[in-house]
PDB file of C-alpha atoms in Angstrom:
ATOM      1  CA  UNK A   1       0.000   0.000   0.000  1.00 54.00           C
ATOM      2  CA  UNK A   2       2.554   2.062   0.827  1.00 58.00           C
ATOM      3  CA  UNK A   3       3.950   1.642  -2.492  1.00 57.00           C
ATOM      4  CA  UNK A   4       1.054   2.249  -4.472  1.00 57.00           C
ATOM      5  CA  UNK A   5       0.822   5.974  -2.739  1.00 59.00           C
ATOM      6  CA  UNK A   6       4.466   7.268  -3.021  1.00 55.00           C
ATOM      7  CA  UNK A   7       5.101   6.523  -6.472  1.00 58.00           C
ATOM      8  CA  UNK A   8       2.270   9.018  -7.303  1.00 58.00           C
ATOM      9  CA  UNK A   9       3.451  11.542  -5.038  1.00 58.00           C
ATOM     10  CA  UNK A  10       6.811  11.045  -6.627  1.00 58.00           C
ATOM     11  CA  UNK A  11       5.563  11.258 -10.477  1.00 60.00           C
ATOM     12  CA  UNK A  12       2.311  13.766 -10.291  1.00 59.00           C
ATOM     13  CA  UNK A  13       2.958  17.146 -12.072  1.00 48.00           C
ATOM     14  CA  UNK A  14      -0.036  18.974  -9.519  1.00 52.00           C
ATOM     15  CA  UNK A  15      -0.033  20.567  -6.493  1.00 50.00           C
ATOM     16  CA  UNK A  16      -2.055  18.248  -4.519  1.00 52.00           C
ATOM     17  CA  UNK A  17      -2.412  14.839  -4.164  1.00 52.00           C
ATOM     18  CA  UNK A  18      -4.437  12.577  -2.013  1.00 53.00           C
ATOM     19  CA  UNK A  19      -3.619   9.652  -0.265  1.00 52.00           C
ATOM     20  CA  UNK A  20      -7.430   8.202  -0.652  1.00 50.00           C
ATOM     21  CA  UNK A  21      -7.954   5.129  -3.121  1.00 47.00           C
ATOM     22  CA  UNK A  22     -10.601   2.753  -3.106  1.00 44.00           C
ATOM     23  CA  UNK A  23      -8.090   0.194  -1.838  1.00 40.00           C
ATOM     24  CA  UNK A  24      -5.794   2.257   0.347  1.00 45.00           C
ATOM     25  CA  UNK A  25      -7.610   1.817   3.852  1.00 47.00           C
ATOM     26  CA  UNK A  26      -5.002   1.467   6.339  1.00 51.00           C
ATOM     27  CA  UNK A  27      -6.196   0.469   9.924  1.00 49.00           C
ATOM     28  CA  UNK A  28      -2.371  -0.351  10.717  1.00 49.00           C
ATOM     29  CA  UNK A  29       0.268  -3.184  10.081  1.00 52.00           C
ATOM     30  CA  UNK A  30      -0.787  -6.497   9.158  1.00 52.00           C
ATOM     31  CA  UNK A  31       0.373  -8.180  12.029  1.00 51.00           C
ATOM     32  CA  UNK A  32       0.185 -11.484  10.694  1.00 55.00           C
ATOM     33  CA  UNK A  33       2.671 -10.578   8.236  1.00 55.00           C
ATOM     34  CA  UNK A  34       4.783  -9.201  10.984  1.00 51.00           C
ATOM     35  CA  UNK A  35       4.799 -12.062  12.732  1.00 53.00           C
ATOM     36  CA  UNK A  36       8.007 -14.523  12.184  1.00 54.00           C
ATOM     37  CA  UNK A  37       9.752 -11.328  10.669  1.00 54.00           C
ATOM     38  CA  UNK A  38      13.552 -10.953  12.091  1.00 54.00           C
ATOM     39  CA  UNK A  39      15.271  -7.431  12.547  1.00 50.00           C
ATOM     40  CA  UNK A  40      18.061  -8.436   9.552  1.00 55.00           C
ATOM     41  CA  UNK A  41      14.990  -8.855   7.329  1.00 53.00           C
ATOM     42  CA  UNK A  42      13.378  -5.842   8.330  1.00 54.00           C
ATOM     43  CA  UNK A  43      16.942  -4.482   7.882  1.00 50.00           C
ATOM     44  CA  UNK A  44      17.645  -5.384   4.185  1.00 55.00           C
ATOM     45  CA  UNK A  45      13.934  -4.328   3.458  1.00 57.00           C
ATOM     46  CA  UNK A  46      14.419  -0.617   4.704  1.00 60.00           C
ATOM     47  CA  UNK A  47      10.436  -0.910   4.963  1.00 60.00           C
ATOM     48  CA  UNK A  48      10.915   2.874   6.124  1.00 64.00           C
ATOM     49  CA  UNK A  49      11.793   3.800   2.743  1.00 68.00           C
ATOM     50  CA  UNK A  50       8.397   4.321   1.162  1.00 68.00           C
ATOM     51  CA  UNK A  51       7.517   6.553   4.616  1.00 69.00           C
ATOM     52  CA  UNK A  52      10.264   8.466   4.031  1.00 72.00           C
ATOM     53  CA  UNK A  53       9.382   9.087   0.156  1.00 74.00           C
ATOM     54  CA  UNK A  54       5.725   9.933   1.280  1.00 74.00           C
ATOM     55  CA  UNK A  55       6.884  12.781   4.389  1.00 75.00           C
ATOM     56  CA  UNK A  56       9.124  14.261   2.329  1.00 78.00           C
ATOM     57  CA  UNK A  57       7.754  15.450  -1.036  1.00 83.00           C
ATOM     58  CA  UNK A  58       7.174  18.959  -0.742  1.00 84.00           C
ATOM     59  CA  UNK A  59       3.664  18.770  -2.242  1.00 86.00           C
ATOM     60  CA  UNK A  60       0.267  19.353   0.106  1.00 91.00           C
ATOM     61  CA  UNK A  61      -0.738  16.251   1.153  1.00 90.00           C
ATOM     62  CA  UNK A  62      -4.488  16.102   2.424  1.00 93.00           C
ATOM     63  CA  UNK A  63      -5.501  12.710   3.822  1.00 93.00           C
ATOM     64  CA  UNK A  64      -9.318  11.667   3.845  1.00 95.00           C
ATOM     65  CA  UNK A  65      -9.840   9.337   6.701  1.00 95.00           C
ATOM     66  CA  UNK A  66     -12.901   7.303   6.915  1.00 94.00           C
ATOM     67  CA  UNK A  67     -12.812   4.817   9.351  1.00 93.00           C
ATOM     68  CA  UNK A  68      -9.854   3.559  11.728  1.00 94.00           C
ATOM     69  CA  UNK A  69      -6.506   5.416  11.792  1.00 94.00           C
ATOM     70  CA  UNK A  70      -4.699   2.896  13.978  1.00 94.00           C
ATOM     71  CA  UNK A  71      -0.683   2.508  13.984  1.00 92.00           C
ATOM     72  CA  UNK A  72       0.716   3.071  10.437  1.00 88.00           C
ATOM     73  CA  UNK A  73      -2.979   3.827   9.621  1.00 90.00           C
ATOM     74  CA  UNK A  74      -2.155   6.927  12.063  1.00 94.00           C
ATOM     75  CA  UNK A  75       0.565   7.147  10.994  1.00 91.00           C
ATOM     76  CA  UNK A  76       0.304   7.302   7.347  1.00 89.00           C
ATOM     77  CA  UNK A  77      -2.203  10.047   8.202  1.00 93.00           C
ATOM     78  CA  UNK A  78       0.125  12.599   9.874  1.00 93.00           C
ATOM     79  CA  UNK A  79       2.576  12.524   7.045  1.00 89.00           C
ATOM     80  CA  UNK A  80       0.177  14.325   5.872  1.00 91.00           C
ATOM     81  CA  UNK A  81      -0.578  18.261   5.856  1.00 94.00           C
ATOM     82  CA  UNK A  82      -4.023  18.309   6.810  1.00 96.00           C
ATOM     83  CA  UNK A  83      -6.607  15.854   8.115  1.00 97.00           C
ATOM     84  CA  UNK A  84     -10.384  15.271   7.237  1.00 97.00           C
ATOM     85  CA  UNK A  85     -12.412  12.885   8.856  1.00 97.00           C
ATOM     86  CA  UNK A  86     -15.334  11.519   9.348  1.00 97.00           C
ATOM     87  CA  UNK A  87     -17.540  11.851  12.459  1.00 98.00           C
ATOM     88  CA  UNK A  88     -16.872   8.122  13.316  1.00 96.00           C
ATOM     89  CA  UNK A  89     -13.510   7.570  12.759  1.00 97.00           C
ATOM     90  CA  UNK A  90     -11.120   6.130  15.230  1.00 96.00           C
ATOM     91  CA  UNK A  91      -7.588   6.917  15.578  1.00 97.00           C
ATOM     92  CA  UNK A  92      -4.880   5.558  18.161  1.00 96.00           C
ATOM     93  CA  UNK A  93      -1.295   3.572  18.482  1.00 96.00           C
ATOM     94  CA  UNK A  94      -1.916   0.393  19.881  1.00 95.00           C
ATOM     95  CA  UNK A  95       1.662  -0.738  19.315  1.00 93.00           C
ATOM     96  CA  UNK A  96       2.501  -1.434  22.786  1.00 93.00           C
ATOM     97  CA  UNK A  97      -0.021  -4.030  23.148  1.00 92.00           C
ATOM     98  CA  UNK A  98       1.687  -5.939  20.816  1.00 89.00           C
ATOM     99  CA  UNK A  99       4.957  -5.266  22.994  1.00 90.00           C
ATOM    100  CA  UNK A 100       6.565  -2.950  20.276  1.00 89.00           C
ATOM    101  CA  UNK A 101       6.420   0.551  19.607  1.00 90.00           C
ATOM    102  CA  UNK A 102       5.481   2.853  16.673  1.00 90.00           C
ATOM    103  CA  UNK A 103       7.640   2.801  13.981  1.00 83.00           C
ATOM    104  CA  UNK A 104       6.985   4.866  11.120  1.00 83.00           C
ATOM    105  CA  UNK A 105       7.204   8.265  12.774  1.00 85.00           C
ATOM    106  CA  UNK A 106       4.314   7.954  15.123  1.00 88.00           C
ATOM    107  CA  UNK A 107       6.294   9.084  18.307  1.00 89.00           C
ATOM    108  CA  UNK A 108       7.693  12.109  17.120  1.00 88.00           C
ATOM    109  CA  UNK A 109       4.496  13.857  14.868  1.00 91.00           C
ATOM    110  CA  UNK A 110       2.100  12.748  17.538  1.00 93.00           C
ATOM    111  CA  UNK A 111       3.813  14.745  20.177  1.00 92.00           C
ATOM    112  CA  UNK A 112       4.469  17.753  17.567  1.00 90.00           C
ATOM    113  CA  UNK A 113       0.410  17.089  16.984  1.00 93.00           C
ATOM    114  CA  UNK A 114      -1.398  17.210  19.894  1.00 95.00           C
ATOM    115  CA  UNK A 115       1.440  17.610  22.896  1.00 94.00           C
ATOM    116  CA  UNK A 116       3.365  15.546  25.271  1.00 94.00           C
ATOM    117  CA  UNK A 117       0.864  14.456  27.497  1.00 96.00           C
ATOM    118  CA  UNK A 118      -2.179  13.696  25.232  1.00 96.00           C
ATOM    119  CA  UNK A 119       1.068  11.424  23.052  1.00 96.00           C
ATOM    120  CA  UNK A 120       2.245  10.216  26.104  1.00 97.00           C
ATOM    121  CA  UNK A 121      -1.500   8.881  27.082  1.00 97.00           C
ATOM    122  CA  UNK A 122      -2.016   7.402  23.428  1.00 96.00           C
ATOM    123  CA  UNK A 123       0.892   5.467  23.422  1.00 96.00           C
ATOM    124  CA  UNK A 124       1.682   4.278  26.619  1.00 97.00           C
ATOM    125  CA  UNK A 125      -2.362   3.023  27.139  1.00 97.00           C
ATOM    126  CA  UNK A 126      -2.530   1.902  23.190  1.00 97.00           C
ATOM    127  CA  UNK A 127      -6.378   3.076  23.733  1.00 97.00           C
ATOM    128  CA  UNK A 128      -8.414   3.956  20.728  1.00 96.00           C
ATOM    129  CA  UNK A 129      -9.905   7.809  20.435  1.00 97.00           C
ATOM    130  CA  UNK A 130     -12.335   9.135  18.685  1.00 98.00           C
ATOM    131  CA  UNK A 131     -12.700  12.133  15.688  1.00 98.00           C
ATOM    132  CA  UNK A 132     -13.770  14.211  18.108  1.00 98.00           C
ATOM    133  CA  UNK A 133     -11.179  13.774  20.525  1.00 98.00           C
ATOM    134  CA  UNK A 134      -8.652  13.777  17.899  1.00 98.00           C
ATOM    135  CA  UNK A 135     -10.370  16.993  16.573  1.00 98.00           C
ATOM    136  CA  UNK A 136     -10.033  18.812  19.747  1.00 97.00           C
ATOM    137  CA  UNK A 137      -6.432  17.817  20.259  1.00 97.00           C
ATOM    138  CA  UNK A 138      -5.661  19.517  17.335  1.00 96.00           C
ATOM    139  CA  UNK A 139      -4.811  16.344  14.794  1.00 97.00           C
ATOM    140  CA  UNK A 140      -7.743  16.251  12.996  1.00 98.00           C
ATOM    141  CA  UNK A 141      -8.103  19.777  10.869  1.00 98.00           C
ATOM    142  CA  UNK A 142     -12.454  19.399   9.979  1.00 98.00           C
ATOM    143  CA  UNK A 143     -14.786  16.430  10.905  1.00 98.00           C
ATOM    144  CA  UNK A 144     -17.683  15.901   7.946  1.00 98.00           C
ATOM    145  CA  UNK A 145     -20.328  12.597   7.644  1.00 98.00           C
ATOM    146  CA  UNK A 146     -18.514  10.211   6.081  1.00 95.00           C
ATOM    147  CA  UNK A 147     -20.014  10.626   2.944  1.00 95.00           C
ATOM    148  CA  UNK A 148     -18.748  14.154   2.710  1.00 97.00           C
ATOM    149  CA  UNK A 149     -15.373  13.692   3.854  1.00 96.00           C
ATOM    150  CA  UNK A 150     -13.649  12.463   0.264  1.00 94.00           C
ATOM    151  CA  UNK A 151     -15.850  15.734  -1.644  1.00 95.00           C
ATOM    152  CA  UNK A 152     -14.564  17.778   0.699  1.00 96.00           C
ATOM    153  CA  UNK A 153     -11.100  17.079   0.725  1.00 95.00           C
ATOM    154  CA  UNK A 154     -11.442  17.163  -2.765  1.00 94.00           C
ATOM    155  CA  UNK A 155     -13.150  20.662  -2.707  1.00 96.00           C
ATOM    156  CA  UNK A 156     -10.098  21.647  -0.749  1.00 96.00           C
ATOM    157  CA  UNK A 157      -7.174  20.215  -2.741  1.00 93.00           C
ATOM    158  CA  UNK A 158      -8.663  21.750  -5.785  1.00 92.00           C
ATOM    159  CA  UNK A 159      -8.282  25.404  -3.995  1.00 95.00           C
ATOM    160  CA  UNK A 160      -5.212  25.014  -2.635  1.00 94.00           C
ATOM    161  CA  UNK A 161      -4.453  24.065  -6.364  1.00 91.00           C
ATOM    162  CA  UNK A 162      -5.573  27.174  -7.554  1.00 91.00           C
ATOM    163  CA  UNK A 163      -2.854  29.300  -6.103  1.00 89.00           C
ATOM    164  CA  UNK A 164       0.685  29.458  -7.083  1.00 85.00           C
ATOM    165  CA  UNK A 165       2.182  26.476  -7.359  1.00 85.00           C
ATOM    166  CA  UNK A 166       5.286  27.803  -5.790  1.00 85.00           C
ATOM    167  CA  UNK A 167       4.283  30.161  -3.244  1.00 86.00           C
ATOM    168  CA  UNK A 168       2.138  27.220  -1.733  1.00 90.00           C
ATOM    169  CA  UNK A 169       5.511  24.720  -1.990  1.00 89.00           C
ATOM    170  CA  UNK A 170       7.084  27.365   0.143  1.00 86.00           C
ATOM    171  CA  UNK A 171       4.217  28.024   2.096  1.00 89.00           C
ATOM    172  CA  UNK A 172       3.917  24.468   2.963  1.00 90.00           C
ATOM    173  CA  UNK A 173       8.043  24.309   3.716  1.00 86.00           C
ATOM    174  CA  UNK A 174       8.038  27.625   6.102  1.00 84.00           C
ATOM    175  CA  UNK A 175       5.039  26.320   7.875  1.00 87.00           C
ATOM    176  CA  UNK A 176       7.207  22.962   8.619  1.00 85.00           C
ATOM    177  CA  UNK A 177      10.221  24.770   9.305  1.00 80.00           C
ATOM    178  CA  UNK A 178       8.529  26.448  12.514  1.00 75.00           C
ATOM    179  CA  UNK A 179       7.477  23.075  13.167  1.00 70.00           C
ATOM    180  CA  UNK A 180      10.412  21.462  13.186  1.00 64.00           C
ATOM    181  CA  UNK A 181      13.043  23.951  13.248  1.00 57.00           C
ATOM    182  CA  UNK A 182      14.797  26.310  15.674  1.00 50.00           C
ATOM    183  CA  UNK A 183      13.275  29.192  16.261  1.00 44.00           C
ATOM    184  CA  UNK A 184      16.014  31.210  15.334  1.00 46.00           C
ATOM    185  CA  UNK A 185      16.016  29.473  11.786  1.00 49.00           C
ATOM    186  CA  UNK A 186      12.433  29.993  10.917  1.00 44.00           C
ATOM    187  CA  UNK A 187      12.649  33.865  11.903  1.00 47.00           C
ATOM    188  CA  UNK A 188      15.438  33.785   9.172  1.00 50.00           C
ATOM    189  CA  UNK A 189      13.808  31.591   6.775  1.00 49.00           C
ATOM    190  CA  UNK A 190      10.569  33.010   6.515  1.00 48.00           C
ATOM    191  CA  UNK A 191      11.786  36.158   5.384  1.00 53.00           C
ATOM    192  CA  UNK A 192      14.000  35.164   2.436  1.00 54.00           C
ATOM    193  CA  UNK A 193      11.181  32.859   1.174  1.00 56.00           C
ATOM    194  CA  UNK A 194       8.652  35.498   1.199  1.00 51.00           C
ATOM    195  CA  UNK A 195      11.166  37.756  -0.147  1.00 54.00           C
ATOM    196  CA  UNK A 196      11.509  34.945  -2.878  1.00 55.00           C
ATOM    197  CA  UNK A 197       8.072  34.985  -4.128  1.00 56.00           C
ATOM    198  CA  UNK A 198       8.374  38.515  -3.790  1.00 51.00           C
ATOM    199  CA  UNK A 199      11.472  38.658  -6.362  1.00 57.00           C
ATOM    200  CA  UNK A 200       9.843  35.927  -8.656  1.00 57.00           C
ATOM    201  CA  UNK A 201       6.555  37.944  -8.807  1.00 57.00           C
ATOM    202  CA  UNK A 202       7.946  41.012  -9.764  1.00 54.00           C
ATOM    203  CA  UNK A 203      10.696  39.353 -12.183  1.00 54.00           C
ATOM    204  CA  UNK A 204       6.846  37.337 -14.178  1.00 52.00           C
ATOM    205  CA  UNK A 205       4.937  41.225 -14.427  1.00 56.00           C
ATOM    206  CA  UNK A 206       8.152  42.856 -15.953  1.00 55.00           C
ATOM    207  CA  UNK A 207       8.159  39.543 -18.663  1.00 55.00           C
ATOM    208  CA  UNK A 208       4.503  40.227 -19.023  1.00 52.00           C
ATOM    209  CA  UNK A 209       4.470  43.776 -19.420  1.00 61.00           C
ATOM    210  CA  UNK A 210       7.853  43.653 -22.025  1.00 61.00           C
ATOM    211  CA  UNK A 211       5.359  41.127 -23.768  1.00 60.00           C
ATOM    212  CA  UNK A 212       2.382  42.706 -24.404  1.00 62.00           C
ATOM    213  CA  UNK A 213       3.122  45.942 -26.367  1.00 59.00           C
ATOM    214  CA  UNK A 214       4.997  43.612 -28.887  1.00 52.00           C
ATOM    215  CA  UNK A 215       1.669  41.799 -29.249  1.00 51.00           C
ATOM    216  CA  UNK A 216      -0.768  44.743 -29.484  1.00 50.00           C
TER     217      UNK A 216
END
């Protein structure tokens, strides 16, 4: 699965792209597979790869998310930029009752999600929560029906799409650069980037304007 969805993030030419297929539901890792698996294996797989191709592409990511979130289901979902979901989803690690712990990112974005002690209580109790919880702990962005959720994800990817492809690339980088950055870097960053588009703007209405009396 994971598969399927980075080699379209990798080889789309638009803005946006979302992680919702009919056959990409993720509740988690299927455990039967992981059973019998050996670290060497797990090793020589890199299975971390295709996470790593998804959380970094610098295109908006919106994730749809229906029904359960659980473990790499969760996790899959916070590599992304924004959350929909549906009024009865379900979202939670439950690693630890399976005596491991999350592996594909999910103890460093939850606590940059929702704070220590909300992460802390997720993953050390492995307890399921619901939208609403996960809405008011600041993971989930909007909570629709779940027939409205893929529409309006969809609504929303195609006006994100609208603006400049670049200034929302940047956007979308300065935004994670607070998140993950000093603060001393981001206070630095963001202005060169905005002077950027600035520069670029300016730079596209001279080319215009030079164009236009040629083609009167």
């Amino acid at each position: 699965i994971l598969t399927d969805l980075s080699h379209p993030v990798l080889q789309t030419d638009h803005n946006v792209f979302f992680p919702h297929i009919p056959f990409a539901k993720s509740a988690g890792a299927d455990i039967k597979e992981m059973c019998g698996k050996t670290y060497p294996f797990a090793f020589r797989r890199n299975f971390l790869a295709e996470w790593e191709r998804i959380a970094c592409t610098r295109k908006p990511l919106i994730a749809a998310v229906c029904g359960f979130a659980l473990g790499g289901g969760c996790e899959l979902a916070m590599m992304c930029d924004i959350i929909y979901a549906s009024e009865t989803a379900k979202f939670g690690q439950p690693e630890i009752k399976l005596g491991i712990i999350p592996g594909g990112g999910g103890t460093q974005r939850l606590i940059r999600a929702i704070g220590k002690s909300r992460a802390m209580e997720w993953i050390l109790t492995g307890d399921m929560f619901s939208a609403q919880e996960a809405a008011a702990a600041g993971l989930v962005s909007r909570l629709f029906p779940p027939d409205q959720v893929v529409p309006k994800a969809l609504e929303l990817g195609e006006k994100i799409a609208g603006f400049s492809g670049l200034t929302t690339l940047t956007a979308k980088e300065a935004v994670n650069s607070g998140k993950l950055g000093s603060v001393l870097h981001t206070i630095c960053f963001v202005p060169e980037t905005k002077m950027m588009c600035y520069s670029l703007l300016f730079r596209l209405v001279v080319c215009l304007n030079a164009f236009l009396p040629v083609n009167k």
